[in-house]
CSV table of C-alpha atoms in Angstrom, one decimal:
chain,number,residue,atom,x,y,z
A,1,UNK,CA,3.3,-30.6,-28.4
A,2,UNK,CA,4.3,-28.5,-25.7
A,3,UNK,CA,7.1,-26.8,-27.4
A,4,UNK,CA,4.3,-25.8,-30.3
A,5,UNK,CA,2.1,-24.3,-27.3
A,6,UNK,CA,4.9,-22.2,-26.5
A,7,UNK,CA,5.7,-21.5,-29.6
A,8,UNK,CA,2.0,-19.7,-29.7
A,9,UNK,CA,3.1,-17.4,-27.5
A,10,UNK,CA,5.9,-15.9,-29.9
A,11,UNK,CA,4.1,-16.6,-33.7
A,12,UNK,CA,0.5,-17.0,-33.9
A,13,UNK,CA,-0.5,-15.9,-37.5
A,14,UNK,CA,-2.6,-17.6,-40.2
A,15,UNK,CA,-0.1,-19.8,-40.9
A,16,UNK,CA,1.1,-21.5,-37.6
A,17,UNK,CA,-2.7,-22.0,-36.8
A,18,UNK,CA,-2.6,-23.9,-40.0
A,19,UNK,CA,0.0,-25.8,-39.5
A,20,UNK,CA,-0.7,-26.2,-35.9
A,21,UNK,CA,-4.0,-28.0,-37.3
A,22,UNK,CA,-2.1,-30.3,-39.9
A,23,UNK,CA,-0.1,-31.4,-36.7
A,24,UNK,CA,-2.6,-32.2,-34.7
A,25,UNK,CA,-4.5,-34.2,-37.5
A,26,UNK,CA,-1.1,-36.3,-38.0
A,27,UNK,CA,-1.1,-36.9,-34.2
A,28,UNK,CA,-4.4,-37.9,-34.6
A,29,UNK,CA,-4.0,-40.6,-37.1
A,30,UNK,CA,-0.9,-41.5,-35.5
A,31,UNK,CA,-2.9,-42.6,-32.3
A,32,UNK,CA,-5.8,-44.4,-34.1
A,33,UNK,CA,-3.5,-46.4,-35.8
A,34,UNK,CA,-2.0,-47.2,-33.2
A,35,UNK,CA,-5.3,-48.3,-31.3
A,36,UNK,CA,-6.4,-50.5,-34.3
A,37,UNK,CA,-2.8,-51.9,-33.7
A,38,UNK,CA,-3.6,-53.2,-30.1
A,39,UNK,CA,-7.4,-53.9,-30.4
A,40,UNK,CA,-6.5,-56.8,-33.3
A,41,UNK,CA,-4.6,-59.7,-32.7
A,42,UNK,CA,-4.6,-60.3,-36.6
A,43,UNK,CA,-3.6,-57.0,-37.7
A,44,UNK,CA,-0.9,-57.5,-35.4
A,45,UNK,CA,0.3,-60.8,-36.5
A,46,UNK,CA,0.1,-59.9,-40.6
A,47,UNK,CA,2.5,-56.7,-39.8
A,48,UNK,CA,5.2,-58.7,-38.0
A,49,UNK,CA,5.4,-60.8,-40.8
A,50,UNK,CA,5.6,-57.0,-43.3
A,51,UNK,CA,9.3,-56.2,-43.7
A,52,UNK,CA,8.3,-52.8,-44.8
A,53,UNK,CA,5.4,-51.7,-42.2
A,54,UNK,CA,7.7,-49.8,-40.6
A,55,UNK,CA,8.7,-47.1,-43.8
A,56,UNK,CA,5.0,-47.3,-44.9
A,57,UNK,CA,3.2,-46.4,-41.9
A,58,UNK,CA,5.9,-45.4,-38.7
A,59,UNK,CA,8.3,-43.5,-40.5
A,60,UNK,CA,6.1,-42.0,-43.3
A,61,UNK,CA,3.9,-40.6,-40.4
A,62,UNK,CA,6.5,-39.7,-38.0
A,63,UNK,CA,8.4,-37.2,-40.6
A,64,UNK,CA,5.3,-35.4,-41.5
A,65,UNK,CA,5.1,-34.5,-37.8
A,66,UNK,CA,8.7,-33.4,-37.7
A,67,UNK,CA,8.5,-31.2,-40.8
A,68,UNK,CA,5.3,-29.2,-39.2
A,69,UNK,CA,7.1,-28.8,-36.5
A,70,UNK,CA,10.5,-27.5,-38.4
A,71,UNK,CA,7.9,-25.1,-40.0
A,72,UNK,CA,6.6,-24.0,-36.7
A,73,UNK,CA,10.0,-23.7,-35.5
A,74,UNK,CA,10.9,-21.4,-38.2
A,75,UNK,CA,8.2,-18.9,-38.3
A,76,UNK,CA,8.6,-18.6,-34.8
A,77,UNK,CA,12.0,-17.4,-35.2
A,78,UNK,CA,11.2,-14.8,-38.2
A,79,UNK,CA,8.3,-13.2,-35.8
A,80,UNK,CA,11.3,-13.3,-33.5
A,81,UNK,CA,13.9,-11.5,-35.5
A,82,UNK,CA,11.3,-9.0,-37.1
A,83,UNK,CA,10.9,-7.9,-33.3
A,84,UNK,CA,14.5,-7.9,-32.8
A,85,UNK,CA,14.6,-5.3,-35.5
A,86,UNK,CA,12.1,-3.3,-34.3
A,87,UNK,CA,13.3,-3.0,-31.1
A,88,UNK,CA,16.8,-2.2,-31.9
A,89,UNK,CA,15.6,0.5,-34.4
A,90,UNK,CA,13.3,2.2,-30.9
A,91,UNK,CA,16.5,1.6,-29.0
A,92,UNK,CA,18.4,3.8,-31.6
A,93,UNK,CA,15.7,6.5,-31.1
A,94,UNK,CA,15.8,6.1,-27.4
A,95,UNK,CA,19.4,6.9,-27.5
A,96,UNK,CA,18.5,9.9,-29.4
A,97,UNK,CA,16.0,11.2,-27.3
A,98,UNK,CA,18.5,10.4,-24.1
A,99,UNK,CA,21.4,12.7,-25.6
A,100,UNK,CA,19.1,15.5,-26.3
A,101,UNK,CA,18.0,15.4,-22.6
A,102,UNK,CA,21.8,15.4,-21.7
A,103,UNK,CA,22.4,18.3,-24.0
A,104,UNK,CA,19.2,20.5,-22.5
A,105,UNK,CA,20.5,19.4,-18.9
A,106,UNK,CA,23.3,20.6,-20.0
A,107,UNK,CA,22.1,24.0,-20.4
A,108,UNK,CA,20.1,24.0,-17.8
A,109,UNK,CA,22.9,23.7,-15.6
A,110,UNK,CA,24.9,25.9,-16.9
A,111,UNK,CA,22.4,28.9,-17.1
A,112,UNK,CA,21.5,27.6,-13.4
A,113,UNK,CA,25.3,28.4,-12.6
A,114,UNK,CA,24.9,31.6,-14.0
A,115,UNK,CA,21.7,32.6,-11.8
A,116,UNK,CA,23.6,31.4,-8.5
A,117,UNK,CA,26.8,32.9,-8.7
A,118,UNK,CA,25.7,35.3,-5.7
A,119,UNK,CA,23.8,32.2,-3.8
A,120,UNK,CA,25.9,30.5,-1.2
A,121,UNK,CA,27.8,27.1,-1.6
A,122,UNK,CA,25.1,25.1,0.5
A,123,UNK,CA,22.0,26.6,-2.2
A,124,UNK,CA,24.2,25.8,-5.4
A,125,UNK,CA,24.8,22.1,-4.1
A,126,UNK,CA,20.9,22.0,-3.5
A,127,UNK,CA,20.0,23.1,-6.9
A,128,UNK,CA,22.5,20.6,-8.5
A,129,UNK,CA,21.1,17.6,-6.8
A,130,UNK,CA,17.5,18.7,-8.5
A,131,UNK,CA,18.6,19.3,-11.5
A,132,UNK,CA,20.5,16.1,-11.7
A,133,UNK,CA,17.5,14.3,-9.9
A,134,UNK,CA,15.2,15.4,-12.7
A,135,UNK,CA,17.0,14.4,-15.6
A,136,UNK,CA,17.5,11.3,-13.8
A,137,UNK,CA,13.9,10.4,-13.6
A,138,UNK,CA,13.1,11.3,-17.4
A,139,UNK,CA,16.1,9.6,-18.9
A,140,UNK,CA,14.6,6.4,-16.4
A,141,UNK,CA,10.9,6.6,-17.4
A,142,UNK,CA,12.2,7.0,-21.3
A,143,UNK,CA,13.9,4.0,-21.4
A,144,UNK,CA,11.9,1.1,-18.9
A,145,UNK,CA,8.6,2.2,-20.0
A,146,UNK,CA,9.5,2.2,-24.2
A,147,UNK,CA,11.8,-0.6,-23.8
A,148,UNK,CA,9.3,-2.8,-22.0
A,149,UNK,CA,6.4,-1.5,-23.8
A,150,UNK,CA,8.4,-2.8,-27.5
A,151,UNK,CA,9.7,-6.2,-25.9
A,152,UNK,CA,7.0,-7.1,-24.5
A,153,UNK,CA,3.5,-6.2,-25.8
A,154,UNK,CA,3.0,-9.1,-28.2
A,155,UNK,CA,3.5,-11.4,-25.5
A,156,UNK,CA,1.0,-9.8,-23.2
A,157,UNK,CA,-1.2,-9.0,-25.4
A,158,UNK,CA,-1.5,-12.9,-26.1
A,159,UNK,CA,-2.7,-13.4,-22.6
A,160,UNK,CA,-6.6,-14.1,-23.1
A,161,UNK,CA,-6.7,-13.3,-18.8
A,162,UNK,CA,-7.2,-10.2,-18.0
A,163,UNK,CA,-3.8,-8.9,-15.5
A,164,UNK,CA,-3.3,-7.0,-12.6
A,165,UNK,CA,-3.1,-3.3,-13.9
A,166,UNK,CA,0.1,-2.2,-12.3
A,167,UNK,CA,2.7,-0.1,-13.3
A,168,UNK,CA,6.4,-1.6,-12.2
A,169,UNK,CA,8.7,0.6,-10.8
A,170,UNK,CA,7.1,3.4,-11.0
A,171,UNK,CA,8.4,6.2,-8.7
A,172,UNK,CA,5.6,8.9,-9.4
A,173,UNK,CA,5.1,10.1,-6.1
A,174,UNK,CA,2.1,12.8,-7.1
A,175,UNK,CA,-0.2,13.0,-5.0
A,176,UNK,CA,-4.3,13.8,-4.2
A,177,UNK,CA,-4.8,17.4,-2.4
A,178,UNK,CA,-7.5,15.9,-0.5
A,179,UNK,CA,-5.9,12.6,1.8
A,180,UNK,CA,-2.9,11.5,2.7
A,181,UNK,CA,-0.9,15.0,2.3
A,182,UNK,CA,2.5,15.4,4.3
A,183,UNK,CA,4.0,18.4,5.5
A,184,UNK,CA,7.5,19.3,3.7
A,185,UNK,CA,10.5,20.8,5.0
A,186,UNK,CA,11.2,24.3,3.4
A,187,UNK,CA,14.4,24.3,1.4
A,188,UNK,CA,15.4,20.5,3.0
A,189,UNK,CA,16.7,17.5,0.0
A,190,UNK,CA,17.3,14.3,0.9
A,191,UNK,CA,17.9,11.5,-0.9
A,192,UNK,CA,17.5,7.6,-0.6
A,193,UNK,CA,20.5,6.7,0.5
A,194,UNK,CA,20.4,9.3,3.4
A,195,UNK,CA,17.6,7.9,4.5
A,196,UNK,CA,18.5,4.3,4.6
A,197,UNK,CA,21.9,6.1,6.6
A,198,UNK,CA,19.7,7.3,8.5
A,199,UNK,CA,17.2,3.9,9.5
A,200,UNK,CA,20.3,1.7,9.6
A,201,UNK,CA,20.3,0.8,13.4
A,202,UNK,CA,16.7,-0.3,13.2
A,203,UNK,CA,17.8,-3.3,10.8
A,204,UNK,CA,18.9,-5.2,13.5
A,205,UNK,CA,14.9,-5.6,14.4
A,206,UNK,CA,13.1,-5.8,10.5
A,207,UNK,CA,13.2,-9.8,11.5
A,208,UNK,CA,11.0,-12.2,9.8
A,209,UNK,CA,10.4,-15.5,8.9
A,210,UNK,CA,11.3,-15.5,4.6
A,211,UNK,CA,14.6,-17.0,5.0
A,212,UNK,CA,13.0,-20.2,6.6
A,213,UNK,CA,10.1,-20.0,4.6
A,214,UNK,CA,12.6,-20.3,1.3
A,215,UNK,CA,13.6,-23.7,2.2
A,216,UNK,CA,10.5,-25.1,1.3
A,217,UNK,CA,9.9,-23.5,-2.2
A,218,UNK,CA,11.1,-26.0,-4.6
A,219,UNK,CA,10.1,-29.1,-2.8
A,220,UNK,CA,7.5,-31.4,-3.8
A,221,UNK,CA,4.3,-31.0,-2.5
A,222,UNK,CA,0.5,-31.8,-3.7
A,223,UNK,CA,-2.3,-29.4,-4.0
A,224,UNK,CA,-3.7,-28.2,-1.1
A,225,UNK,CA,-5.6,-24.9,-1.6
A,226,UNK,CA,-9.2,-25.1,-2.2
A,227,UNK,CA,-10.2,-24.4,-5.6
A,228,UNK,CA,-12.6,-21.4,-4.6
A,229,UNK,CA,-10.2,-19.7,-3.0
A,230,UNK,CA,-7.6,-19.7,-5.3
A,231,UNK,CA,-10.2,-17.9,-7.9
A,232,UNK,CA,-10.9,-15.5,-4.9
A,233,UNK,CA,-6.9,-14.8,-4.9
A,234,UNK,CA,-6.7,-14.6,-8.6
A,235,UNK,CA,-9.3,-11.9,-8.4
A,236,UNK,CA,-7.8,-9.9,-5.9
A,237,UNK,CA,-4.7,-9.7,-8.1
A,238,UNK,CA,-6.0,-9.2,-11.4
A,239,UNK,CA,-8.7,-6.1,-10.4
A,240,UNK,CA,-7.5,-2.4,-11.7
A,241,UNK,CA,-8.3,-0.9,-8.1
A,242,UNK,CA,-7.2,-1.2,-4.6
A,243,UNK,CA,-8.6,-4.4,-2.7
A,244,UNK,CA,-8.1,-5.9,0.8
A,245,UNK,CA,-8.8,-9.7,1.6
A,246,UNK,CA,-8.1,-11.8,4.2
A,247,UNK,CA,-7.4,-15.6,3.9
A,248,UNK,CA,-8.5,-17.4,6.8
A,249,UNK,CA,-7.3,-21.2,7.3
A,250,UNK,CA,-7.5,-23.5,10.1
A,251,UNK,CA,-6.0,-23.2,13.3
A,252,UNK,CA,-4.8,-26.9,13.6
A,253,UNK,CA,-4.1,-28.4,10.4
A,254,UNK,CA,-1.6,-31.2,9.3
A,255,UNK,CA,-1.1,-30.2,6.0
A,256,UNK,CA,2.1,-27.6,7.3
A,257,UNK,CA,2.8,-23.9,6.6
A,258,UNK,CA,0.8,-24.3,3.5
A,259,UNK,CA,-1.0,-20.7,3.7
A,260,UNK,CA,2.5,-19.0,4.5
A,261,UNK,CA,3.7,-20.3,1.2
A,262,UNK,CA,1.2,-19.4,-0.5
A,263,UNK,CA,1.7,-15.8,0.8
A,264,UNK,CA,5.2,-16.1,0.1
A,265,UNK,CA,4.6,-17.4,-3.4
A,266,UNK,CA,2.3,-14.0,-4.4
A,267,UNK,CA,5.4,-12.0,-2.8
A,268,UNK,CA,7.9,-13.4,-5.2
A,269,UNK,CA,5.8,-13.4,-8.1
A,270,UNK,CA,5.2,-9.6,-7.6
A,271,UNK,CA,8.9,-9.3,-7.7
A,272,UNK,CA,9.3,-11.3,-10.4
A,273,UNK,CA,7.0,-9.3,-12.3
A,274,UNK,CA,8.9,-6.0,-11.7
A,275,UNK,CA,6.0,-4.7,-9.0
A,276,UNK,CA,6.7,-2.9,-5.9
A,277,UNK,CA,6.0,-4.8,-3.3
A,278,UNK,CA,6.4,-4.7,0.7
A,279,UNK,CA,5.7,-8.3,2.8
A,280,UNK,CA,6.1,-9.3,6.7
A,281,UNK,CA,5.9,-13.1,7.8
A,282,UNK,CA,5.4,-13.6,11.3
A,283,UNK,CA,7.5,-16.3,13.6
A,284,UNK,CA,7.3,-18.0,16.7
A,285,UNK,CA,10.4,-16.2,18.3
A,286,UNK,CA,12.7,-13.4,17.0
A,287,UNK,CA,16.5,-13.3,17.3
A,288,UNK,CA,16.2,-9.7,18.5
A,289,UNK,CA,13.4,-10.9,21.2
A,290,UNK,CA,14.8,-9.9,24.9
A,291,UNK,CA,14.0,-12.8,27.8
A,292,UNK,CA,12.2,-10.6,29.5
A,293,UNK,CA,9.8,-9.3,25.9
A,294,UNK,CA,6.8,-11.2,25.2
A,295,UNK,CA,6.5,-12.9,21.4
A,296,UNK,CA,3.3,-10.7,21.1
A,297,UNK,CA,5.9,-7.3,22.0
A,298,UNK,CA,8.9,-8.6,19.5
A,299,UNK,CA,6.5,-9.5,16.8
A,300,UNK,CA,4.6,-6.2,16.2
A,301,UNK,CA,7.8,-4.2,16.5
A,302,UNK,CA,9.3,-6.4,13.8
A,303,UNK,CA,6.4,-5.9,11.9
A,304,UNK,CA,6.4,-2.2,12.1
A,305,UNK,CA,10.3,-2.0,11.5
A,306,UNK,CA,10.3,-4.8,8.5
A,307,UNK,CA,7.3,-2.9,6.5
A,308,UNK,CA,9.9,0.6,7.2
A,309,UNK,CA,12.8,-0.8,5.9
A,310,UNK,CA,10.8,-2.0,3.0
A,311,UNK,CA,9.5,1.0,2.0
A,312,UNK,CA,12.7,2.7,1.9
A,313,UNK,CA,13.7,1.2,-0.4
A,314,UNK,CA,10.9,2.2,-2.9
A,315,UNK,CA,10.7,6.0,-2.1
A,316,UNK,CA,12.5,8.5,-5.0
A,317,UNK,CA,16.0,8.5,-5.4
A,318,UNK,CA,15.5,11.8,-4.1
A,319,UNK,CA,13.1,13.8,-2.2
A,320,UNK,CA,11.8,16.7,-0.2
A,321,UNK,CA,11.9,15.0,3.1
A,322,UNK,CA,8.4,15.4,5.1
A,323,UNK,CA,8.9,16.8,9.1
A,324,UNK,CA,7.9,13.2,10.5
A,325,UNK,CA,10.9,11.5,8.5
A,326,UNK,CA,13.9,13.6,10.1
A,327,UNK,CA,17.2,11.8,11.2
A,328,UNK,CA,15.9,12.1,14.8
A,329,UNK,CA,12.8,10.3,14.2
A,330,UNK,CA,14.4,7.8,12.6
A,331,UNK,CA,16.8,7.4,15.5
A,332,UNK,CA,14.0,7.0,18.1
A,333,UNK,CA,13.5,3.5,16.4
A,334,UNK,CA,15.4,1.4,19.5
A,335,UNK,CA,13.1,-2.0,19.1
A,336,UNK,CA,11.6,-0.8,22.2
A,337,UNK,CA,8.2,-0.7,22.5
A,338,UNK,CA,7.8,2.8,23.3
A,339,UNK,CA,9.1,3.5,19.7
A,340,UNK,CA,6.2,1.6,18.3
A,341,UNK,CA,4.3,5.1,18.0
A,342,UNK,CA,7.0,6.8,15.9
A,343,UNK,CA,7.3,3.6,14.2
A,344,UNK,CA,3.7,4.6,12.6
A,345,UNK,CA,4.0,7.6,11.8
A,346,UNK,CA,7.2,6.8,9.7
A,347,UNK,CA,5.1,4.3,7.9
A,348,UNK,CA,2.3,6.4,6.9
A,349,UNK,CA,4.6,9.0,6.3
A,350,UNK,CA,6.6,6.6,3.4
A,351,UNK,CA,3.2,5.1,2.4
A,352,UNK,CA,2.3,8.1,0.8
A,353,UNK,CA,6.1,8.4,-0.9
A,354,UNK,CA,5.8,5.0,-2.3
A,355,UNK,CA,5.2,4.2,-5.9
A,356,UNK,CA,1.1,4.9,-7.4
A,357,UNK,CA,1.3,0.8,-7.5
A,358,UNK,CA,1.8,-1.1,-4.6
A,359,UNK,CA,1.3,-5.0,-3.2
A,360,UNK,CA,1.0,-5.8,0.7
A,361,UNK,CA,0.9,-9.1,1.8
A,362,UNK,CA,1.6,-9.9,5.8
A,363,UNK,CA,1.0,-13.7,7.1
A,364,UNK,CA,1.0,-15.0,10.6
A,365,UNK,CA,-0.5,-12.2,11.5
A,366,UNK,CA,-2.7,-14.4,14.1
A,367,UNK,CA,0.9,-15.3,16.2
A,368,UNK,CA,1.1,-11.8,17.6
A,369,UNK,CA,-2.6,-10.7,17.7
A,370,UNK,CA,-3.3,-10.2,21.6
A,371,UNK,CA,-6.3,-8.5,23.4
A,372,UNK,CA,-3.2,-6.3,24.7
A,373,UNK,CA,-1.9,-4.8,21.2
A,374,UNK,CA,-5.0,-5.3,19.3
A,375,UNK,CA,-5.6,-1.8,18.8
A,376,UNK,CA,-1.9,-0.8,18.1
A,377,UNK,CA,-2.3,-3.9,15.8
A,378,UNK,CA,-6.0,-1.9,14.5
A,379,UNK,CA,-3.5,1.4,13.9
A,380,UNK,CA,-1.6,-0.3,11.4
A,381,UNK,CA,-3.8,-1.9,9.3
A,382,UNK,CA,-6.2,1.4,9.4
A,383,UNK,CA,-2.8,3.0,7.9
A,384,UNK,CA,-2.2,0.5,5.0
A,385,UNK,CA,-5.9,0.7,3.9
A,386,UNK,CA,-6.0,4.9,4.2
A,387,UNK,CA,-4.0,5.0,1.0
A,388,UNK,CA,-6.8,2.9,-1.2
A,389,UNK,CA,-8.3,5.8,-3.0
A,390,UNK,CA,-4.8,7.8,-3.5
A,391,UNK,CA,-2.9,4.5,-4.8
A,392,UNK,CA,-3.7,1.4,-6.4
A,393,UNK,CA,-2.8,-0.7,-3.3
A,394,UNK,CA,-3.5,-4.5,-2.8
A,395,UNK,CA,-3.6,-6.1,0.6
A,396,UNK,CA,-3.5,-9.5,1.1
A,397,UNK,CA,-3.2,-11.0,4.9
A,398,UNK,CA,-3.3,-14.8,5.3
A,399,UNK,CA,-3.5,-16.3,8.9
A,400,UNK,CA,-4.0,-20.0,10.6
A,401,UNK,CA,-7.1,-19.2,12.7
A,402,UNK,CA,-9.0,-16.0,13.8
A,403,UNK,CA,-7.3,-12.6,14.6
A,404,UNK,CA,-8.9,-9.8,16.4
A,405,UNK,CA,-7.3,-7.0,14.7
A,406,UNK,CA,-8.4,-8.3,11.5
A,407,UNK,CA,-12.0,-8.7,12.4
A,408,UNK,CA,-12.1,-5.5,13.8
A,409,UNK,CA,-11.0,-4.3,10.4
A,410,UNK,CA,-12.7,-5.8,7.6
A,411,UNK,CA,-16.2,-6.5,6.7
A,412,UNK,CA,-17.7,-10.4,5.3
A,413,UNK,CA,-17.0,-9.3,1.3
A,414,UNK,CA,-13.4,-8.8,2.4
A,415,UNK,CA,-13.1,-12.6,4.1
A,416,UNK,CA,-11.6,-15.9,2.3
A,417,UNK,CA,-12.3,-19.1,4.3
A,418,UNK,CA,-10.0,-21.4,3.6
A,419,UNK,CA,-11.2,-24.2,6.2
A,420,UNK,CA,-11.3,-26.9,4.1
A,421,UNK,CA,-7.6,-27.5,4.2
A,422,UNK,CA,-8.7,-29.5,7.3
A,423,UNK,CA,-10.2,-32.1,5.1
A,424,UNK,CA,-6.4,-33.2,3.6
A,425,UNK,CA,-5.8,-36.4,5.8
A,426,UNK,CA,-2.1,-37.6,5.0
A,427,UNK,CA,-1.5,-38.6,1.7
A,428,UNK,CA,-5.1,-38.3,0.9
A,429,UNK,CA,-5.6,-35.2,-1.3
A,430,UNK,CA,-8.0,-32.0,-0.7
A,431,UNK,CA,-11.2,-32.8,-2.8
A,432,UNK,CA,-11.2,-30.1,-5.5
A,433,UNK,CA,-8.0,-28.9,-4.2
A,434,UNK,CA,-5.7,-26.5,-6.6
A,435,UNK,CA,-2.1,-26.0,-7.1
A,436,UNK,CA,-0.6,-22.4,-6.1
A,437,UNK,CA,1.4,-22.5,-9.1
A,438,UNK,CA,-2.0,-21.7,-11.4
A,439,UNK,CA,-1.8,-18.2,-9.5
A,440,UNK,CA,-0.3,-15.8,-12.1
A,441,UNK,CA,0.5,-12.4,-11.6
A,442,UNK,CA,1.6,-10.3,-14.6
A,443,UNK,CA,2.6,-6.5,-14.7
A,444,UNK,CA,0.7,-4.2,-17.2
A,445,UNK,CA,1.0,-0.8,-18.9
């Protein structure tokens, strides 16, 4: 039965749904026969002594199932191969359309040669690496979005749910005249790997705790999250527009890091799904952390620095780089605490280079919250939610407890309370708990 439910997913025409009906009708009968089988002591006895009850009524009744499911089976596979088709003959025009862009680049280039003989080396370079950077992102957007748009819509369009409306990938970096605007540098390109040249002594201090968090994906456990606010969550992700919760769980709870994984489970599945995503999980102690540096000090620097090195990833291949992302800047950021200012500015600065579509979700954040850093901790989140109305950006912070930052920050529509998880006593289970693996987040044209 479970094979024929996936094999909805592929074929679902008039004539799997009828056969899907036969099936279950031969289930059907199958299992009341079976019931008048136990419930009569007589009806047992007179077909034990029936050489041929078997044939007549086992058999006969088991290969009528198998032949609707053979039947199932195959007109899964012809919807299969008729897609196959189709999508090779798009791939053919794809190819097409990719060496005519070749050819005009080609063009392009060369009357580009022609205009610059008189320019100096430096210029022609320049103008090389944007002519090459163009065709780049047209031959890119031609053939993820009509690839994935042809493999895939059948299947999503067989999702009754309605998604998350989220483009994958998407490297559009246009932006609104009216927030968010950074100043360029005249006549300055840089490109992505530049920049990551350029970050690469801050690595040492983008520290978190997903590696130890890993370990416990895969293992057994029973539900724990309360039902309500797993619809809350599934919410959150499936909206069109830019939303901000926070998850609030007990501080003391025996039921383990149950909310982290659940924040770590949302992170994956946006990867999975092709989305751009940044994430940050706060630990107890960082290997970076100095004897002399508070948790609270190490822990909001590795914040800062693990959201950068993120988001570098995700900018352009290549880019007119804004005044506040120069190789200097980038090389103030020591993991000292002094640095933490530039550290924000660098963040805002890629925020608004990042893709249209974007997912944020920080846990723990309640381990480095402090009356000290609460408004340096206030900064940051007031920069992640300045881009809502320019970008379709989801945030999602989970935490064991209160956090000042956080209440400083958000308002009572914006707040999950996950409390209940202090109900689960050992192997007693969470009344109306849910499983995290219901949550389902899918990518959407």
């Amino acid at each position: 039965m479970r094979f024929v439910d996936k094999s909805t997913l592929v074929a679902n025409s008039g004539t799997v749904k009828q056969a899907i009906v036969n099936l279950y009708v031969e289930v059907f009968k199958f299992l009341c026969h079976a019931m008048r089988w136990y419930q009569s002591r007589w009806v047992r006895f007179k077909k034990s002594i029936d050489s041929k009850f078997y044939n007549k009524h086992v058999e006969r009744r088991v290969e009528d199932i198998q032949k609707l499911v053979k039947e199932i089976s195959r007109e899964a596979k012809l919807k299969t191969q008729l897609r196959t088709q189709s999508t090779e003959q798009r791939t053919i025009k794809i190819e097409q359309e990719v060496h005519e862009l070749k050819h005009l680049a080609h063009e392009l280039l060369k009357r580009t040669g022609d205009e610059s003989r008189n320019i100096d080396l430096e210029m022609q370079q320049r103008l090389f690496q944007q002519v090459v950077s163009q065709m780049y992102q047209e031959v890119e957007h031609s053939l993820i979005y009509k690839l994935k748009d042809t493999a895939m819509q059948d299947l999503i369009q067989s999702q009754t749910r309605p998604r998350l409306q989220l483009r994958p990938n998407d490297q559009d970096t246009s932006e609104e005249p009216d927030a968010g605007r950074i100043e360029d540098v005249d006549g300055v390109f840089m490109t992505r790997e530049e920049l990551e040249s350029f970050s690469s002594g801050m690595k040492v201090y983008a520290e978190d705790a997903k590696d130890e968090l890993l370990s416990h994906i895969g293992q057994p456990r029973r539900p724990f999250l309360p039902r309500e606010v797993l619809i809350d969550i599934q919410s959150w992700m499936d909206g069109p527009e830019s939303k901000f919760i926070w998850v609030e769980g007990p501080a003391f709870s025996s039921v383990g890091p149950e909310l982290s994984l659940m924040a770590l489970r949302l992170s994956l599945s946006a990867m999975n799904a092709g989305i751009p995503s940044i994430s940050f999980f706060a630990k107890r102690r960082y290997n970076f952390q100095k004897p002399n540096m508070p948790a609270r000090c190490a822990g909001i620097i590795a914040l800062a620095y693990t959201l950068i090195s993120q988001l570098i990833c995700l900018v352009p291949p290549s880019f007119t780089p804004p005044r506040k992302l120069s190789k200097q800047n980038l090389e103030q950021l020591d993991g000292s605490l002094g640095s933490y200012k530039t550290a924000l500015d660098i963040l805002e600065t890629l925020l608004t280079l990042a893709p249209p579509s974007l997912i944020c979700v920080i846990d723990a954040l309640e381990t480095i919250d402090h009356r000290e850093n609460c408004l340096d901790l206030t900064k940051l989140i007031d920069i992640l939610r300045c881009h809502e109305k320019t970008k379709t950006i989801k945030i999602l912070f989970s935490t064991s407890g209160n956090c000042r930052a956080l209440m400083n920050t958000t308002d009572m529509r914006e707040r999950v309370s996950a409390q209940r998880i202090a109900l689960a006593r050992g192997a007693s289970p969470l009344p109306g708990a849910a499983d995290v693996g219901e949550l389902n987040i899918r990518a959407r044209r």
